[in-house]
Short mmCIF file of C-alpha atoms and ligand atoms in Angstrom, two decimals:
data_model
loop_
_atom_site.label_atom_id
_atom_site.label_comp_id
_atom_site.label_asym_id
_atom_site.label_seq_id
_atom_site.Cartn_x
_atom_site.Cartn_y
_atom_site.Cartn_z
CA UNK D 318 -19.25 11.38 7.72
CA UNK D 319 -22.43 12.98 8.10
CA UNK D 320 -25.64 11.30 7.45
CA UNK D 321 -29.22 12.07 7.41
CA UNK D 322 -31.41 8.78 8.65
CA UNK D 323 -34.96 8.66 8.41
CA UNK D 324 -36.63 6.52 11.15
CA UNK D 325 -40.45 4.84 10.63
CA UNK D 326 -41.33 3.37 13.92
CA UNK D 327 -44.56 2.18 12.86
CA UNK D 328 -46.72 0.17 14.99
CA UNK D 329 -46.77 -1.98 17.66
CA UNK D 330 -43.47 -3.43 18.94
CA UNK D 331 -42.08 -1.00 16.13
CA UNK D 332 -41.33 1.79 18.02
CA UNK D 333 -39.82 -0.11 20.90
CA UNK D 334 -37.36 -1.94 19.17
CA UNK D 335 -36.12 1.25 17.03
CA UNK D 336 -35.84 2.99 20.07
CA UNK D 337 -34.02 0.54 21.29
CA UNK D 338 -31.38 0.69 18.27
CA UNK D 339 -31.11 4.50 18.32
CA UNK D 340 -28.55 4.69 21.05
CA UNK D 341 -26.60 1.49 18.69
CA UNK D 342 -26.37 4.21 16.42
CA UNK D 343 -25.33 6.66 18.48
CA UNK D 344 -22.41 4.33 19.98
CA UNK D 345 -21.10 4.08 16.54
CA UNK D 346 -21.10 7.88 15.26
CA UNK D 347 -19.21 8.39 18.44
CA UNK D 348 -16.41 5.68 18.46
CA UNK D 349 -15.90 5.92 14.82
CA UNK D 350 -16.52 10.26 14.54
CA UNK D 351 -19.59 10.03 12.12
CA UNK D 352 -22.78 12.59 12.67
CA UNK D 353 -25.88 10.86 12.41
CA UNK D 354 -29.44 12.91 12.25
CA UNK D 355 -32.33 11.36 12.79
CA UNK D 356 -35.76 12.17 11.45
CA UNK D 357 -38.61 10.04 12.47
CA UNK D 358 -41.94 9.97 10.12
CA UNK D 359 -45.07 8.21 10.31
CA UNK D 360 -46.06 4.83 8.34
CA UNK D 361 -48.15 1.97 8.76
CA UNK D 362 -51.36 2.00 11.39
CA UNK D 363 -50.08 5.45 13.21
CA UNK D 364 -49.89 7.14 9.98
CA UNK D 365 -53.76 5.93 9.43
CA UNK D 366 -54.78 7.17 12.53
CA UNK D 367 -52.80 10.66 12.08
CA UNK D 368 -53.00 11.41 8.42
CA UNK D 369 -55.55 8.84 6.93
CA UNK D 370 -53.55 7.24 4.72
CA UNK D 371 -50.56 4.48 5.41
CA UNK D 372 -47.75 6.46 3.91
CA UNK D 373 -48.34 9.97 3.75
CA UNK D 374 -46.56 12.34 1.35
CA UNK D 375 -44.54 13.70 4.14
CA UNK D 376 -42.80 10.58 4.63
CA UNK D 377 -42.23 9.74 0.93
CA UNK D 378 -40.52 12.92 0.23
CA UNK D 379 -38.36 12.54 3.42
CA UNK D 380 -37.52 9.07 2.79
CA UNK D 381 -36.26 10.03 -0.96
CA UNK D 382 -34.16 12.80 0.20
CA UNK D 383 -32.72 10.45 2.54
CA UNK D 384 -29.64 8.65 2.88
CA UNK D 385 -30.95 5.53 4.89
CA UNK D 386 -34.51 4.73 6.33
CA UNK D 387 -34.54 2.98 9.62
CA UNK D 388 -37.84 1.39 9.92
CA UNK D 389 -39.66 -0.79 12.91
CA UNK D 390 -42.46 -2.70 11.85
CA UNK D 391 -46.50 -1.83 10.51
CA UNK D 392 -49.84 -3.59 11.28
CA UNK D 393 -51.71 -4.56 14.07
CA UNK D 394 -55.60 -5.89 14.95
CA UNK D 395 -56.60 -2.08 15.28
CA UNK D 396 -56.07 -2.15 11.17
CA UNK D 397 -56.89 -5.40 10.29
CA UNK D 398 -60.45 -5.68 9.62
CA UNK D 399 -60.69 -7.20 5.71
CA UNK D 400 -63.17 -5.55 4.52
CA UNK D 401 -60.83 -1.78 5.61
CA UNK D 402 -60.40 0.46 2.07
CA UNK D 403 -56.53 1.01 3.93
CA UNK D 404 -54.09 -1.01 5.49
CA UNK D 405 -50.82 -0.48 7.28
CA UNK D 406 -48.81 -2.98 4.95
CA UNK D 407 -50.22 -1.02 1.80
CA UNK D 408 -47.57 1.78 3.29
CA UNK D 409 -45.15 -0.25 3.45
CA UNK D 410 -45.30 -2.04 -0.21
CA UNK D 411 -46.11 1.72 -1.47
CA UNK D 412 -42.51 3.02 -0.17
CA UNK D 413 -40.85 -0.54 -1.76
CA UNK D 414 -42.21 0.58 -4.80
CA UNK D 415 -41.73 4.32 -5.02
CA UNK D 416 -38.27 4.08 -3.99
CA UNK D 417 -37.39 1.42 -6.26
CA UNK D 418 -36.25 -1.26 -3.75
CA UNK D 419 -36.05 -4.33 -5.79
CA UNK D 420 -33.60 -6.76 -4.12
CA UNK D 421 -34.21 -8.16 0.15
CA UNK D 422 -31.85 -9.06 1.28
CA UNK D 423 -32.10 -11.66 4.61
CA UNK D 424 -29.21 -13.00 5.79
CA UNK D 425 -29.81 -16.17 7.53
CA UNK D 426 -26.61 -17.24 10.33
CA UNK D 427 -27.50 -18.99 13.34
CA UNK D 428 -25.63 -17.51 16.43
CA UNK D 429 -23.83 -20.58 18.17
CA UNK D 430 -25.10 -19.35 21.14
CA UNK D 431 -28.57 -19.36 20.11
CA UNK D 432 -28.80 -23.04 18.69
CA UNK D 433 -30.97 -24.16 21.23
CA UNK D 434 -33.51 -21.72 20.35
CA UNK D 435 -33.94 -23.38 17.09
CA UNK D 436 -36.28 -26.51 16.86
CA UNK D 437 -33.66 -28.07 14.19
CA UNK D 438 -31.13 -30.21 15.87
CA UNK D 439 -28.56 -28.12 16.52
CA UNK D 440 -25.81 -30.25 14.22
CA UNK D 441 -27.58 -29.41 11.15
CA UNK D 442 -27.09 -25.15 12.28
CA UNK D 443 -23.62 -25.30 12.59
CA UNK D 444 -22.04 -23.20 9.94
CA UNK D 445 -25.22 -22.37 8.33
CA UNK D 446 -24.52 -18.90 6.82
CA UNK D 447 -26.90 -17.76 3.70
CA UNK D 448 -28.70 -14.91 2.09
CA UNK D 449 -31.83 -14.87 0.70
CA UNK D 450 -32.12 -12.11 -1.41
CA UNK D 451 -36.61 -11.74 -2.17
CA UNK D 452 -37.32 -10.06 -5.34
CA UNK D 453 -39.60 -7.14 -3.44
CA UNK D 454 -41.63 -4.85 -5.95
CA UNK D 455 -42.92 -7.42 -8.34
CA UNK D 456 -45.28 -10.69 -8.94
CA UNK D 457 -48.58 -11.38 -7.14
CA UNK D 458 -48.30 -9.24 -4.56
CA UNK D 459 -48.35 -6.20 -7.05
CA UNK D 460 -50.63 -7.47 -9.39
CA UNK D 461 -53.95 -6.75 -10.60
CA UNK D 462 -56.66 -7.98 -7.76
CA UNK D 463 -60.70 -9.09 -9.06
CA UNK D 464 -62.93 -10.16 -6.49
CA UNK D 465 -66.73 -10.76 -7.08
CA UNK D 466 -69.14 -12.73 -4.30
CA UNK D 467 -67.76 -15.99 -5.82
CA UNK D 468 -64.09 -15.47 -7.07
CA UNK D 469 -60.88 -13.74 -6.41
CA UNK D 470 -57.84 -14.04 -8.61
CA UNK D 471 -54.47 -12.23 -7.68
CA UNK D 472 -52.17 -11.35 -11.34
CA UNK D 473 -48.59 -12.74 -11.30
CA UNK D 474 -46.48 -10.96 -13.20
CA UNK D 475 -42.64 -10.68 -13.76
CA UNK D 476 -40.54 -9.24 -16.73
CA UNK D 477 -37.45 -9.73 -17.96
CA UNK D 478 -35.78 -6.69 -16.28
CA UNK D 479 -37.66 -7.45 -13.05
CA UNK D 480 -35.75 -10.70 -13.00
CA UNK D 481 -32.46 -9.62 -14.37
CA UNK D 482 -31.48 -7.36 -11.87
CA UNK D 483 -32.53 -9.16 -9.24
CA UNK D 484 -30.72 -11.98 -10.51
CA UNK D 485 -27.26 -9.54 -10.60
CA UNK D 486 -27.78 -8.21 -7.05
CA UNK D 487 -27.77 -12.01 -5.74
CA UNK D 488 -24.80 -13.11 -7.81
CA UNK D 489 -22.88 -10.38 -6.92
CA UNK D 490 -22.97 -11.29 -3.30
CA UNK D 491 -22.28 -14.70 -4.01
CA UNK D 492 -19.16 -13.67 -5.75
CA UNK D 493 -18.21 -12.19 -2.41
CA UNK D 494 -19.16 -15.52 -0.73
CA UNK D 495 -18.49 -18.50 -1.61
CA UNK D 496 -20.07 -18.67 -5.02
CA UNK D 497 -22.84 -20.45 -5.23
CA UNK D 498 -26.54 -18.99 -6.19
CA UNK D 499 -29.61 -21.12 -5.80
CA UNK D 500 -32.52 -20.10 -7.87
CA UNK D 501 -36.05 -21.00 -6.36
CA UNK D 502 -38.83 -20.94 -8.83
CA UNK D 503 -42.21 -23.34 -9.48
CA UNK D 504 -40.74 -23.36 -13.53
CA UNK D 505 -42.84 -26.97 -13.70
CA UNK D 506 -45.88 -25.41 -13.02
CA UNK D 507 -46.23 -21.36 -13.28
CA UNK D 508 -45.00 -19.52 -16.33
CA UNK D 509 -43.77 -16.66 -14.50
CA UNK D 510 -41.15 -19.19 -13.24
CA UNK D 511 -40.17 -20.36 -16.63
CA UNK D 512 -39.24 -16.67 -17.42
CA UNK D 513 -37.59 -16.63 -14.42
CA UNK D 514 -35.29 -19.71 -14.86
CA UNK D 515 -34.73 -18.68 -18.37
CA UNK D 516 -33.79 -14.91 -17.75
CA UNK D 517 -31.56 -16.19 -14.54
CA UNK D 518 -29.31 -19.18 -16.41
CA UNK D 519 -28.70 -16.35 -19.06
CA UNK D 520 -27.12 -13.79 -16.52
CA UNK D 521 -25.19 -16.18 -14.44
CA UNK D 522 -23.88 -17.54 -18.19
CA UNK D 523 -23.05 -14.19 -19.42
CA UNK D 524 -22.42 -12.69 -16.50
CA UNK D 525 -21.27 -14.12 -13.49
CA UNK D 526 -19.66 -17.95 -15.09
CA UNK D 527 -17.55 -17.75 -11.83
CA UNK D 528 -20.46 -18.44 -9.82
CA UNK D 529 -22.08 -21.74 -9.74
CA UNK D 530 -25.94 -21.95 -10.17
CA UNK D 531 -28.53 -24.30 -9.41
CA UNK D 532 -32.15 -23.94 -10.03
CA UNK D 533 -34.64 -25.62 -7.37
CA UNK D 534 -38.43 -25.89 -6.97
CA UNK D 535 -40.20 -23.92 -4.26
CA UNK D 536 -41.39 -26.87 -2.42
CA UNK D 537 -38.40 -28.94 -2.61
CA UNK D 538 -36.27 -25.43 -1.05
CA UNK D 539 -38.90 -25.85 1.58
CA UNK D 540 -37.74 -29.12 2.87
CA UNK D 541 -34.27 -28.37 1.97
CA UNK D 542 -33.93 -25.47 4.14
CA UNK D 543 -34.57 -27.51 7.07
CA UNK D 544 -32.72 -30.91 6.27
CA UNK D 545 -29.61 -29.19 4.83
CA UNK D 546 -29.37 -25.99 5.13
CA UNK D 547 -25.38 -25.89 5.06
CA UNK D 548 -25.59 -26.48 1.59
CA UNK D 549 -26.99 -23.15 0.90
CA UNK D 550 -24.95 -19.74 0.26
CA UNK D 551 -27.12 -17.00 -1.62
CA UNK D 552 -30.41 -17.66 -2.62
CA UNK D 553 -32.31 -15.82 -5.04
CA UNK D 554 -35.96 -15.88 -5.57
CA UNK D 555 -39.51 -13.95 -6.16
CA UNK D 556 -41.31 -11.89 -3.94
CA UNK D 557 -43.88 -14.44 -2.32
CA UNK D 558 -41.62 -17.23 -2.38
CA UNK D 559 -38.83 -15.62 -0.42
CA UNK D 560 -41.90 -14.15 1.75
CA UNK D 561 -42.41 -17.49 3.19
CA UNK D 562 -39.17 -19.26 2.64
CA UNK D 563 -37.64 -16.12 4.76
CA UNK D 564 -40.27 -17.30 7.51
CA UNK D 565 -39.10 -20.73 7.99
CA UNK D 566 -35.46 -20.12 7.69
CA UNK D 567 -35.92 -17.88 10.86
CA UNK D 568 -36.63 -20.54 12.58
CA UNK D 569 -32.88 -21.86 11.86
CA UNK D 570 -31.76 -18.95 13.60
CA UNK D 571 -34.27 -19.82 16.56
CA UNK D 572 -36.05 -16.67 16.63
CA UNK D 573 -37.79 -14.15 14.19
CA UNK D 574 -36.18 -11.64 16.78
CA UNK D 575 -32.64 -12.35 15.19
CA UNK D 576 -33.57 -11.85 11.43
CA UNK D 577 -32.30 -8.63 9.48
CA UNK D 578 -32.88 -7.79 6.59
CA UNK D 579 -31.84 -4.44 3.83
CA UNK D 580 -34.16 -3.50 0.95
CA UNK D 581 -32.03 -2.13 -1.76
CA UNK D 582 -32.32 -0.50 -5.42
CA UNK D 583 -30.24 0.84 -8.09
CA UNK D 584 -29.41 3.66 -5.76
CA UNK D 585 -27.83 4.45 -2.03
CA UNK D 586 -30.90 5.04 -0.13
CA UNK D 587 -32.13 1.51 0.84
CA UNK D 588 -35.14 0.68 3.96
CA UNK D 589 -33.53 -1.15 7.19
CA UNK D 590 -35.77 -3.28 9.20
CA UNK D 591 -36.49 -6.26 10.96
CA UNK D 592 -38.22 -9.16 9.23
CA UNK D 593 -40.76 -10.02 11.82
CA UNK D 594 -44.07 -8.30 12.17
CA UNK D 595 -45.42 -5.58 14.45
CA UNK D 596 -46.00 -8.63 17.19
CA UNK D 597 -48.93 -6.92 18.57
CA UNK D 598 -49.27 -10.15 21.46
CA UNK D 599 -45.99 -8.24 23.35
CA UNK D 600 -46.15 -4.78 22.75
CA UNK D 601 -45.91 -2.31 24.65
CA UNK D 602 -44.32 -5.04 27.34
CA UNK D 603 -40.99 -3.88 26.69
CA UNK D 604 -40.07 -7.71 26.04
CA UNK D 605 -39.56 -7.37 22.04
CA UNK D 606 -35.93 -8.83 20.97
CA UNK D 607 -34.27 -5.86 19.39
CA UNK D 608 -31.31 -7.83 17.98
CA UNK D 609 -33.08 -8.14 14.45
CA UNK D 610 -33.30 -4.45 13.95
CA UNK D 611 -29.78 -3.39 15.65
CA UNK D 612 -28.70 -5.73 12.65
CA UNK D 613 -30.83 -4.08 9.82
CA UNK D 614 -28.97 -0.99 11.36
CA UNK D 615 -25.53 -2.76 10.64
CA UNK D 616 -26.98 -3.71 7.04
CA UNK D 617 -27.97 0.53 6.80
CA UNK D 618 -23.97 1.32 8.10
CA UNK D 619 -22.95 -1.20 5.25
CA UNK D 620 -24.98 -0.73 2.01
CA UNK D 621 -26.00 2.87 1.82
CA UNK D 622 -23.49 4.47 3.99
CA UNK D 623 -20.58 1.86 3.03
CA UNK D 624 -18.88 2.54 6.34
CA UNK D 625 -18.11 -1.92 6.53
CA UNK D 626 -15.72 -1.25 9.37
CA UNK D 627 -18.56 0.24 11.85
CA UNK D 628 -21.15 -2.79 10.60
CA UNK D 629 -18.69 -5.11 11.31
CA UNK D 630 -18.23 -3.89 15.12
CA UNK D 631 -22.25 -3.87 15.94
CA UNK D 632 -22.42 -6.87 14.50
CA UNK D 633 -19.64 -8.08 16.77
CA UNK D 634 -21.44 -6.27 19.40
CA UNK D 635 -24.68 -8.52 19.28
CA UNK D 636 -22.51 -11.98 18.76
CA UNK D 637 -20.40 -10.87 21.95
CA UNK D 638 -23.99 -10.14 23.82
CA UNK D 639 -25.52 -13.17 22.44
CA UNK D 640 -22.03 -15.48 23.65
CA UNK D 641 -22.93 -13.70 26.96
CA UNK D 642 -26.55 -14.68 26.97
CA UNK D 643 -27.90 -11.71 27.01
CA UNK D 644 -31.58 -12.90 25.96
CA UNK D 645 -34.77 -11.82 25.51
CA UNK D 646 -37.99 -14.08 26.43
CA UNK D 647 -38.03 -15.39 23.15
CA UNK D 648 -34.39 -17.04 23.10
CA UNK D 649 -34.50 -17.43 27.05
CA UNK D 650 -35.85 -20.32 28.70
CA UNK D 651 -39.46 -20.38 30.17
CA UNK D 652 -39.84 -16.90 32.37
CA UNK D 653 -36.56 -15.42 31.78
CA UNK D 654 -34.77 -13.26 30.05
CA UNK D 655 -34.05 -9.41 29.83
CA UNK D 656 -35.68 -6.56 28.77
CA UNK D 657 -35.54 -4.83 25.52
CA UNK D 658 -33.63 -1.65 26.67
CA UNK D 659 -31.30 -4.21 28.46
CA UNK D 660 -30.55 -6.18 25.42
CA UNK D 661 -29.61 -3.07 23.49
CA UNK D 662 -27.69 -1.51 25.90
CA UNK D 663 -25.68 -4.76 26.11
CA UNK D 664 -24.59 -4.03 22.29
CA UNK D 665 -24.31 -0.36 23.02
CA UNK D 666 -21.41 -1.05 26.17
CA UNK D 667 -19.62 -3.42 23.52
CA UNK D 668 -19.49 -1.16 20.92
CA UNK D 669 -17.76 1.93 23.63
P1 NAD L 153 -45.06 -11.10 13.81
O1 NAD L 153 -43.76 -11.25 13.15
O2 NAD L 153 -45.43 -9.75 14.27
O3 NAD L 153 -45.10 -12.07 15.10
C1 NAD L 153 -45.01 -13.47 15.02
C2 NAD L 153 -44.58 -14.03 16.39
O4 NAD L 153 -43.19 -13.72 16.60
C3 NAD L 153 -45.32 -13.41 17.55
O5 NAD L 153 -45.54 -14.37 18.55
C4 NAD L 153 -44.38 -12.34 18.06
O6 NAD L 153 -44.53 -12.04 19.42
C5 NAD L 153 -43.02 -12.96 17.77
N1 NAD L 153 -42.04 -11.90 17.49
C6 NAD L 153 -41.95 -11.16 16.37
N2 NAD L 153 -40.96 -10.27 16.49
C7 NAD L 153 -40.41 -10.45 17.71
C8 NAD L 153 -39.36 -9.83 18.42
N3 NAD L 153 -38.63 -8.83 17.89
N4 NAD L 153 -39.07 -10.26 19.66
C9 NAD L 153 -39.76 -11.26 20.21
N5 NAD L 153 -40.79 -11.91 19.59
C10 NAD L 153 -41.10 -11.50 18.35
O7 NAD L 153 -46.13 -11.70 12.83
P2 NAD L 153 -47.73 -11.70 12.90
O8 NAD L 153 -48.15 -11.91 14.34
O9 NAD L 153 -48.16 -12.63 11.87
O10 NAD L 153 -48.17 -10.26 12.47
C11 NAD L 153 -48.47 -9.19 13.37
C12 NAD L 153 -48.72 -7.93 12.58
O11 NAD L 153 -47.51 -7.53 11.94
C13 NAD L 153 -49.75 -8.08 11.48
O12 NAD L 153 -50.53 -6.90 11.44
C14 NAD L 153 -48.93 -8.22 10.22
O13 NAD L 153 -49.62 -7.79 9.08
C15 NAD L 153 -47.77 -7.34 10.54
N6 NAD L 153 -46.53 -7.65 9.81
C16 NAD L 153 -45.76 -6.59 9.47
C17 NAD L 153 -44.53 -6.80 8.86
C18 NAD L 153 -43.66 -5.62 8.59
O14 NAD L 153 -43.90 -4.55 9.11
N7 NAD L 153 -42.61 -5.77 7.80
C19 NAD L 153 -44.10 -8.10 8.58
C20 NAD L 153 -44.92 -9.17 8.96
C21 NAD L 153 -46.13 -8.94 9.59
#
């Protein structure tokens, strides 16, 4: 097949790590006989400094007429003064919205070789395999903002369709799991939540009955993560939860440098990228992990270009190179490991 991939390097360790996952890319269009063309765009702090604004037009309209977006990371201390009118991030919640990217999915698998990355004892990571899916274009982080000298309030908001089709995307994995779906919502304090349980016992009853469902509190999920997170097969949840919950369950797969993660909508064209920041402490020292965004790349070969086969083999590619040891500082111990280019290459030989 041929397919046109737009690439967002963004900032800091961004364009390091998607270099890095180009050539993963490459390996694949040429075992399996797929054309890939790459366009790369601007977002986040470069797109600031070049075009005054965090997501310019130009890389809108490229990304809609797209078949995948490829995308590093955004942000950095160059951009981060609070009181700055624009902010990398805003580009990057501006191209959730606009292209309708609704449902986040993480997946969340420690690597067996990788355990002893993770500060959790390594029993309770054996077998842990879930997905988070984040509600992405809703609730506080989109709502109205008020700040005088002596207040602030953020709006959370959520409506019935917000919740409803998030609610379907996560059940419908878990029907290709093992189906279960956890719902994680504050329903004893925030109303938003009440909706939110509501709206999600009526789907899964309607809907999905084949697939089990459990609600659980926010705080409680927090715990639970870490003291059993075997239990767990998809989770579902909103956008600020799953923003933090996502954060701590990366630490069951020892490093933020492992985590993928797909933002999908009702359509094909979905964003592919890493869940960690822009890590601005080890950038441009050629140290950044690349795993986590060679494995948003498998997520891009799987949900908008449906080619399973070819996500399956780079994701095969990065457990064989992991079960080799082939780490980067942040799995390796104390003053060793290799280099980003080496990591990727190590996925790249695999895959010819
Ligand atoms: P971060 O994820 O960038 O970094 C947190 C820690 O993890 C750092 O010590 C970093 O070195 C390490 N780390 C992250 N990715 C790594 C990788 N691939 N390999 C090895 N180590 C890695 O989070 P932060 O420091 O809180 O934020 C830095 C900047 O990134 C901020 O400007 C923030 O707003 C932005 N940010 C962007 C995104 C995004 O683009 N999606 C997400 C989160 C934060």
């Amino acid at each position: 097949m041929h397919a046109d991939i737009v690439v967002l390097p963004g900032d800091g360790i961004g364009p390091e790590i998607v270099a890095a996952t180009l050539p993963v890319l490459e390996a694949v269009a040429s075992r399996f006989g797929h054309r890939f063309s790459f366009a790369e765009h601007d977002i986040g702090g470069i797109a600031i400094d070049r075009h005054g604004e965090p997501l310019p037009a130009e890389t809108l309209e490229a990304a809609r007429k797209a078949d995948a977006v490829l995308l590093g990371a955004v942000g950095g201390p160059k951009w981060s003064d609070p009181s700055a009118k624009v902010r990398p991030e805003q580009g990057l919640l501006a191209i959730r919205k606009a292209l309708g990217l609704f449902a986040n999915l993480r997946p969340v698998r420690p690597h067996p070789a990788a355990l002893g990355a993770s500060p959790i004892k390594s029993e309770l990571l054996q077998g842990v395999d879930i997905m988070v899916v984040r509600e992405l274009t809703g609730g506080i982080y989109f709502g109205d903002k008020t700040r005088t000298d002596t207040e602030a309030t953020d709006l959370c908001r959520y409506s019935v369709v917000e919740i409803e089709r998030v609610v379907r995307s996560a059940a419908a994995l878990a029907r290709g799991r093992r189906g279960h779906l956890t719902s994680v919502d504050k329903a004893n304090v925030l109303e938003t939540s009440r909706l939110w349980r509501d709206v999600a016992t009526r789907v899964m009853r309607e809907e999905f009955p084949d697939v089990t469902l459990e609600h659980q509190l926010v705080d409680s999920m927090a715990m639970h993560l870490l003291s059993r997170p075997r239990a767990y097969d998809v989770i579902v949840t909103e956008n600020m939860f799953g923003d933090i919950l996502t954060d701590e369950a990366s630490m069951l797969a020892g490093s933020l440098g492992l985590l993928a993660s797909a933002s999908l909508g009702a359509g094909r064209v979905g964003i592919y990228e890493p869940i960690h920041g822009s890590a601005p402490d080890i950038a441009g020292k050629g140290i950044a992990n690349p795993y986590a965004t060679i494995l948003s790349a498998a997520m891009l070969l799987r949900h908008s270009l449906r080619l399973e086969a070819e996500a399956a083999a780079v994701e095969a590619a990065v457990s064989s190179a992991l079960d080799a040891k082939v780490f980067t500082a942040d799995l390796a111990a104390a003053g060793q490991g290799v280099d980003t280019r080496s990591a990727a290459q190590a996925v790249v030989e695999r895959l010819a």
